Coordinates of C-alpha atoms and ligand atoms in Angstrom, one line a residue:
M1 CA 130.8 137.1 109.9
A2 CA 131.8 140.0 107.8
R3 CA 134.4 139.0 105.2
P4 CA 137.7 140.4 106.3
L5 CA 138.6 141.7 102.8
A6 CA 142.1 142.9 103.8
L7 CA 143.0 139.2 104.3
L8 CA 141.9 138.1 100.9
P9 CA 145.3 138.2 99.3
F10 CA 146.8 136.0 102.0
Y11 CA 144.4 133.2 101.9
A12 CA 142.9 133.1 98.4
G13 CA 144.0 130.0 96.7
R14 CA 146.2 128.9 99.6
R15 CA 146.0 125.4 101.1
V16 CA 144.9 125.4 104.7
L17 CA 144.7 122.6 107.2
I18 CA 142.5 123.0 110.3
T19 CA 142.7 120.4 113.0
G20 CA 139.6 120.1 115.1
G21 CA 137.6 121.4 112.1
Y22 CA 134.2 120.1 113.3
G23 CA 134.7 121.9 116.6
F24 CA 133.4 125.3 117.8
I25 CA 136.3 127.5 116.8
G26 CA 137.6 125.3 113.9
S27 CA 134.3 125.2 112.1
N28 CA 133.8 129.0 112.3
L29 CA 137.4 129.5 111.1
A30 CA 136.8 127.2 108.2
R31 CA 133.8 129.2 107.1
S32 CA 135.8 132.4 107.0
L33 CA 138.7 130.8 105.2
I34 CA 136.4 129.3 102.6
D35 CA 134.9 132.8 102.1
L36 CA 138.4 134.1 101.7
G37 CA 139.0 131.6 98.9
A38 CA 141.3 129.2 100.7
E39 CA 141.4 125.5 99.9
V40 CA 140.4 124.1 103.3
T41 CA 141.1 120.6 104.6
L42 CA 139.7 119.7 108.0
I43 CA 140.5 116.8 110.3
D44 CA 138.5 115.8 113.3
N45 CA 137.8 112.6 115.2
L46 CA 134.3 113.6 116.3
V47 CA 134.5 112.0 119.7
P48 CA 131.0 112.6 121.2
E49 CA 132.3 114.1 124.5
Y50 CA 134.2 116.9 122.6
G51 CA 132.9 119.9 120.8
G52 CA 132.8 118.5 117.3
N53 CA 129.4 118.5 115.7
P54 CA 128.4 117.6 112.1
R55 CA 125.9 120.5 112.2
N56 CA 128.8 122.9 112.6
L57 CA 129.7 122.3 108.9
A58 CA 126.2 122.7 107.6
G59 CA 126.3 124.5 104.2
I60 CA 130.1 124.1 103.7
V61 CA 130.6 120.4 103.5
S62 CA 130.9 120.5 99.7
R63 CA 133.3 123.4 99.8
C64 CA 136.1 121.8 101.8
R65 CA 137.9 118.5 102.2
I66 CA 136.9 116.6 105.3
R67 CA 139.0 113.9 106.9
R68 CA 137.6 111.9 109.8
G69 CA 140.7 111.0 111.7
D70 CA 142.6 111.2 114.9
L71 CA 145.8 113.2 115.4
R72 CA 147.0 110.4 117.7
D73 CA 147.3 108.3 114.6
R74 CA 150.8 109.3 113.7
A75 CA 150.9 107.3 110.4
G76 CA 148.3 109.6 108.9
L77 CA 150.0 112.9 109.7
P78 CA 152.6 113.2 106.9
R79 CA 149.9 113.0 104.2
L80 CA 147.9 115.5 106.0
V81 CA 150.5 118.2 106.3
R82 CA 152.3 117.8 103.0
G83 CA 151.6 120.6 100.6
Q84 CA 149.7 122.8 103.1
H85 CA 150.6 126.5 103.4
F86 CA 148.9 127.0 106.7
L87 CA 148.0 124.8 109.7
F88 CA 145.5 126.1 112.2
N89 CA 146.0 123.7 115.0
L90 CA 142.9 123.6 117.1
A91 CA 142.2 120.0 117.9
G92 CA 142.2 119.5 121.6
Q93 CA 140.6 118.0 124.7
T94 CA 139.1 121.0 126.4
S95 CA 137.5 119.8 129.6
H96 CA 139.4 120.6 132.8
M97 CA 137.5 118.1 134.8
D98 CA 138.0 115.3 132.3
S99 CA 141.7 116.1 132.3
M100 CA 141.7 115.3 136.0
S101 CA 139.7 112.1 135.8
D102 CA 141.4 110.9 132.6
P103 CA 144.8 112.7 132.5
E104 CA 146.4 110.3 130.1
T105 CA 143.9 111.0 127.3
D106 CA 144.5 114.7 127.8
L107 CA 148.2 114.1 127.6
E108 CA 147.9 112.0 124.5
I109 CA 145.9 114.7 122.7
N110 CA 147.1 118.0 124.1
G111 CA 150.7 116.9 124.5
R112 CA 151.9 114.0 122.4
A113 CA 149.7 114.5 119.4
Q114 CA 150.8 118.1 119.2
L115 CA 154.4 116.9 119.1
S116 CA 153.6 114.4 116.4
I117 CA 152.0 116.9 114.1
L118 CA 154.9 119.2 114.5
E119 CA 157.3 116.4 113.8
A120 CA 155.3 115.6 110.6
C121 CA 155.7 119.3 109.7
R122 CA 159.4 119.3 110.4
L123 CA 160.0 116.2 108.2
H124 CA 157.5 116.8 105.4
N125 CA 156.6 120.6 105.3
P126 CA 159.2 122.5 107.4
S127 CA 158.2 126.0 106.3
I128 CA 154.5 125.7 107.0
R129 CA 152.9 128.6 108.8
V130 CA 151.2 127.4 112.1
V131 CA 148.8 129.1 114.5
F132 CA 148.1 127.1 117.7
A133 CA 145.1 127.5 120.0
S134 CA 146.6 127.9 123.4
T135 CA 144.7 128.9 126.5
R136 CA 144.6 131.3 129.4
Q137 CA 144.5 128.2 131.6
I138 CA 148.2 127.9 131.5
Y139 CA 148.6 131.0 133.7
G140 CA 146.8 129.3 136.6
K141 CA 145.5 131.5 139.4
P142 CA 146.5 135.0 138.5
D143 CA 148.9 136.9 140.8
S144 CA 147.5 140.2 139.5
L145 CA 145.0 141.4 136.9
P146 CA 144.8 142.0 134.1
V147 CA 147.1 139.1 133.1
D148 CA 149.6 139.8 130.4
E149 CA 151.9 137.4 128.6
T150 CA 154.8 137.9 131.1
H151 CA 152.7 136.5 133.9
P152 CA 154.2 133.3 135.4
L153 CA 152.9 130.0 134.0
R154 CA 151.5 127.8 136.8
P155 CA 148.7 125.7 135.5
V156 CA 146.3 124.4 138.2
D157 CA 145.1 121.3 136.3
V158 CA 146.3 118.6 134.0
N159 CA 144.7 120.2 130.9
G160 CA 146.7 123.4 131.6
I161 CA 150.0 121.5 132.0
N162 CA 149.4 119.7 128.7
K163 CA 148.3 122.8 126.8
L164 CA 151.4 124.5 128.1
A165 CA 153.5 121.6 126.7
G166 CA 151.6 121.9 123.4
E167 CA 152.3 125.6 123.2
S168 CA 155.9 125.1 124.2
F169 CA 156.5 122.5 121.4
H170 CA 155.1 124.9 118.9
L171 CA 157.4 127.7 120.0
L172 CA 160.4 125.4 120.2
Y173 CA 159.8 124.1 116.6
S174 CA 159.4 127.7 115.5
R175 CA 162.7 128.7 117.1
V176 CA 164.8 125.6 116.2
H177 CA 163.2 123.9 113.2
G178 CA 161.8 126.8 111.1
T179 CA 158.2 125.9 111.3
Q180 CA 156.7 129.3 111.7
A181 CA 154.4 129.1 114.7
T182 CA 152.3 131.6 116.6
A183 CA 150.4 130.7 119.8
L184 CA 147.1 132.5 120.8
R185 CA 146.2 132.2 124.4
L186 CA 142.4 132.2 124.3
T187 CA 140.1 133.3 127.1
N188 CA 136.5 132.1 127.3
T189 CA 135.2 132.1 123.8
I190 CA 131.5 132.1 123.1
G191 CA 129.2 132.1 120.1
P192 CA 127.4 130.0 117.5
R193 CA 128.6 126.4 117.2
M194 CA 130.0 126.1 120.7
R195 CA 129.1 123.0 122.7
I196 CA 126.0 123.5 124.8
R197 CA 125.1 119.9 125.7
D198 CA 127.0 120.2 128.9
A199 CA 129.7 122.3 130.6
R200 CA 132.7 120.4 129.0
Q201 CA 133.7 123.3 126.8
T202 CA 132.2 126.3 128.7
F203 CA 129.7 126.8 131.5
V204 CA 128.0 129.4 129.3
G205 CA 127.0 126.6 126.9
V206 CA 125.0 124.7 129.4
W207 CA 123.5 128.0 130.8
I208 CA 122.2 128.7 127.3
R209 CA 120.8 125.2 126.9
Q210 CA 119.0 125.3 130.2
L211 CA 117.7 128.8 129.6
L212 CA 116.3 127.9 126.2
E213 CA 114.8 124.7 127.6
G214 CA 113.0 126.8 130.2
R215 CA 115.0 125.5 133.2
P216 CA 116.9 127.5 135.8
F217 CA 120.6 127.3 135.2
E218 CA 123.2 127.1 138.0
V219 CA 125.8 129.8 138.8
W220 CA 128.6 128.6 141.0
G221 CA 130.0 131.2 143.3
G222 CA 129.0 134.2 141.1
E223 CA 131.5 136.8 142.1
Q224 CA 134.4 135.5 139.9
L225 CA 135.5 137.9 137.2
R226 CA 135.8 136.7 133.6
D227 CA 136.3 138.2 130.1
F228 CA 134.7 136.8 127.0
T229 CA 135.8 136.8 123.3
Y230 CA 133.0 136.5 120.7
I231 CA 133.8 133.8 118.1
D232 CA 134.1 136.3 115.2
D233 CA 136.8 138.2 117.0
A234 CA 138.6 134.9 117.9
V235 CA 138.5 133.9 114.2
A236 CA 139.8 137.3 113.2
A237 CA 142.7 136.9 115.5
F238 CA 143.6 133.5 114.0
L239 CA 143.4 134.9 110.5
Q240 CA 145.5 138.0 111.3
A241 CA 148.1 135.9 113.2
G242 CA 148.5 133.6 110.2
A243 CA 148.8 136.4 107.8
N244 CA 151.3 138.6 109.6
P245 CA 155.0 137.6 109.6
A246 CA 155.5 139.8 112.8
A247 CA 153.5 137.1 114.7
V248 CA 156.0 134.3 114.0
G249 CA 157.5 132.8 117.1
R250 CA 155.3 134.8 119.4
V251 CA 152.5 134.3 121.9
F252 CA 149.5 136.6 122.3
N253 CA 146.6 136.8 124.7
L254 CA 143.2 137.3 123.3
G255 CA 140.7 139.1 125.5
G256 CA 137.3 140.7 125.5
G257 CA 135.4 143.7 126.7
P258 CA 135.4 144.8 130.3
P259 CA 135.4 141.9 132.7
V260 CA 132.1 140.9 134.4
T261 CA 131.2 138.8 137.4
L262 CA 129.4 135.5 136.6
R263 CA 126.4 136.9 138.3
A264 CA 126.3 139.9 136.1
L265 CA 126.8 137.7 133.1
A266 CA 123.8 135.5 134.2
D267 CA 121.7 138.7 134.7
L268 CA 122.6 139.9 131.2
L269 CA 121.9 136.5 129.6
V270 CA 118.4 136.4 131.2
E271 CA 117.8 140.0 130.2
V272 CA 118.8 139.4 126.6
N273 CA 116.7 136.3 126.5
G274 CA 113.7 138.2 127.7
G275 CA 113.2 136.0 130.7
G276 CA 114.6 133.0 132.5
R277 CA 115.9 132.1 135.9
Y278 CA 119.1 131.0 137.6
V279 CA 120.1 129.8 141.0
V280 CA 123.4 130.6 142.8
R281 CA 125.2 127.6 144.3
S282 CA 128.4 127.4 146.2
F283 CA 131.4 126.2 144.1
P284 CA 131.4 122.4 144.0
A285 CA 134.1 120.9 146.3
D286 CA 135.6 118.8 143.5
R287 CA 136.1 121.8 141.3
K288 CA 137.4 124.2 143.9
P289 CA 141.1 123.0 143.8
I290 CA 141.3 123.6 140.0
D291 CA 139.5 126.9 140.0
I292 CA 141.5 129.9 138.9
G293 CA 139.4 132.6 140.6
D294 CA 139.3 135.9 138.8
Y295 CA 140.8 136.2 135.3
Y296 CA 140.9 138.8 132.6
A297 CA 143.5 139.3 129.9
D298 CA 145.7 142.2 129.0
Y299 CA 145.6 141.9 125.2
R300 CA 147.7 145.0 124.4
R301 CA 150.5 142.9 122.9
I302 CA 148.3 141.6 120.0
A303 CA 146.7 145.0 119.6
R304 CA 150.1 146.6 119.2
C305 CA 151.7 144.0 117.1
L306 CA 148.8 142.8 114.8
G307 CA 146.2 145.5 115.3
W308 CA 143.7 143.0 116.7
R309 CA 141.1 144.0 119.3
P310 CA 137.7 142.6 120.2
R311 CA 134.9 144.3 118.3
I312 CA 131.8 142.6 119.6
G313 CA 130.6 143.5 123.1
L314 CA 129.1 141.0 125.5
R315 CA 125.5 142.0 125.0
E316 CA 125.7 141.6 121.2
A317 CA 127.7 138.4 121.6
L318 CA 124.9 136.9 123.8
T319 CA 122.2 138.2 121.5
L320 CA 123.8 136.6 118.5
T321 CA 124.5 133.4 120.3
L322 CA 121.0 133.0 121.7
A323 CA 119.5 133.7 118.3
Y324 CA 121.6 130.9 116.8
Y325 CA 120.6 128.4 119.4
R326 CA 116.9 129.3 119.3
R327 CA 117.0 128.2 115.7
E328 CA 119.5 125.3 116.0
L329 CA 118.8 123.9 119.5
R330 CA 117.8 120.4 118.4
H331 CA 121.2 119.9 116.7
Y332 CA 123.2 120.7 119.9
V333 CA 121.4 118.9 122.8
Ligands
LIG1 N1 136.5 127.6 123.5 C1 137.3 128.2 124.3 O1 136.8 129.0 125.1 C2 138.7 128.0 124.4 C3 139.5 128.6 125.4 C4 140.9 128.4 125.4 C5 141.5 127.5 124.5 N2 140.7 126.9 123.6 C6 141.4 126.0 122.7 O2 140.9 126.2 121.3 C7 140.9 124.9 120.7 C8 139.6 124.7 120.0 O3 138.6 124.7 121.1 P1 137.0 124.6 120.8 O4 136.4 125.5 121.8 O5 136.7 124.9 119.4 O6 136.8 123.1 121.2 P2 136.0 122.0 120.5 O7 136.0 120.8 121.4 O8 134.7 122.5 119.9 O9 137.0 121.7 119.2 C9 138.0 120.8 119.3 C10 137.9 119.8 118.2 O10 139.0 118.9 118.2 C11 138.6 117.6 117.9 N3 139.6 116.7 118.5 C12 139.9 116.5 119.7 N4 140.9 115.5 119.8 C13 141.2 115.2 118.5 C14 142.1 114.3 118.0 N5 142.9 113.5 118.7 N6 142.2 114.1 116.6 C15 141.3 114.9 115.8 N7 140.4 115.7 116.3 C16 140.4 115.9 117.7 C17 137.3 117.5 118.7 O11 136.5 116.4 118.1 C18 136.7 118.9 118.4 O12 135.8 118.9 117.3 C19 141.3 123.8 121.7 O13 142.6 123.4 121.5 C20 141.1 124.5 123.0 O14 142.1 124.1 124.0 C21 139.4 127.1 123.5

């Protein structure tokens, strides 16, 4: 990622804590912050079903402090947050299906642990600057498109409910207790270091795996519209949100280029790969009740307030992502 030089003064020499730092977005964010001269501490529990992967920190292990630990362990949190200037709070359980089959774990991580880390901040570091990774999932099935931040919040699965609780805790603590929090509602984010072993993080991950292994991948439905943010753009949004006081106490959608149908995405992926095959299947019955249908974000609020907009188009995003996994496949399957 190009070094966002304008952000150097904000992060150089500053102490930054990233939760979920072995994960897809956390590890990419860590790389940028290290490049910007920040003193980065990461915490992650590296549960195998989640997106954390030791390979994600290749080349930066000696340039940050790494804590293998679980945010559900409340006793460890005060030490973690004390003395930090920034907290990028990205640890989460991300699978919608897992949140339905094991709702309590999702609640523990996306709900209770978020409250615990905010409590640790209130008691031990009240003026810390926090950026929380929220999700478009909290909107549920859109009433109209594109979806802006005033759209009703009606999550369709346990994960969406718990992420909404997590976001709400952040905003409440910002309003009442002075922890300065911003929530970014992410849409589908793709790029190097995402989980491709299965579809737990994103269906695009498993598509890429199967494509590179020479197997046909499955497109369910195919006519659903989606938008995609490339990882470098998502990282830029976190950095800009953390650096700008105008973002405190606010929520922002992230978005991507023009929305595409899943079938168009599959065609583009095959084209960019220079070959491959997919099959279209009807949407599995167990997923249908928690499907949100079409979604794409209106991200004009963050564009207006922070000057953020996505810069990498979908074709380039897929090209860069495929190139990474062609080199790194064995570390991710
Ligand atoms: N990737 C996306 O498209 C997307 C979309 C919307 C929202 N988000 C949000 O962004 C955040 C980061 O997502 P990601 O895609 O990088 O996922 P990820 O699974 O790659 O990263 C999350 C990390 O958190 C760690 N973690 C989970 N529970 C933990 C705990 N109790 N203690 C310590 N570490 C724990 C995992 O091991 C993992 O490394 C998540 O909160 C997710 O809800 C992501």
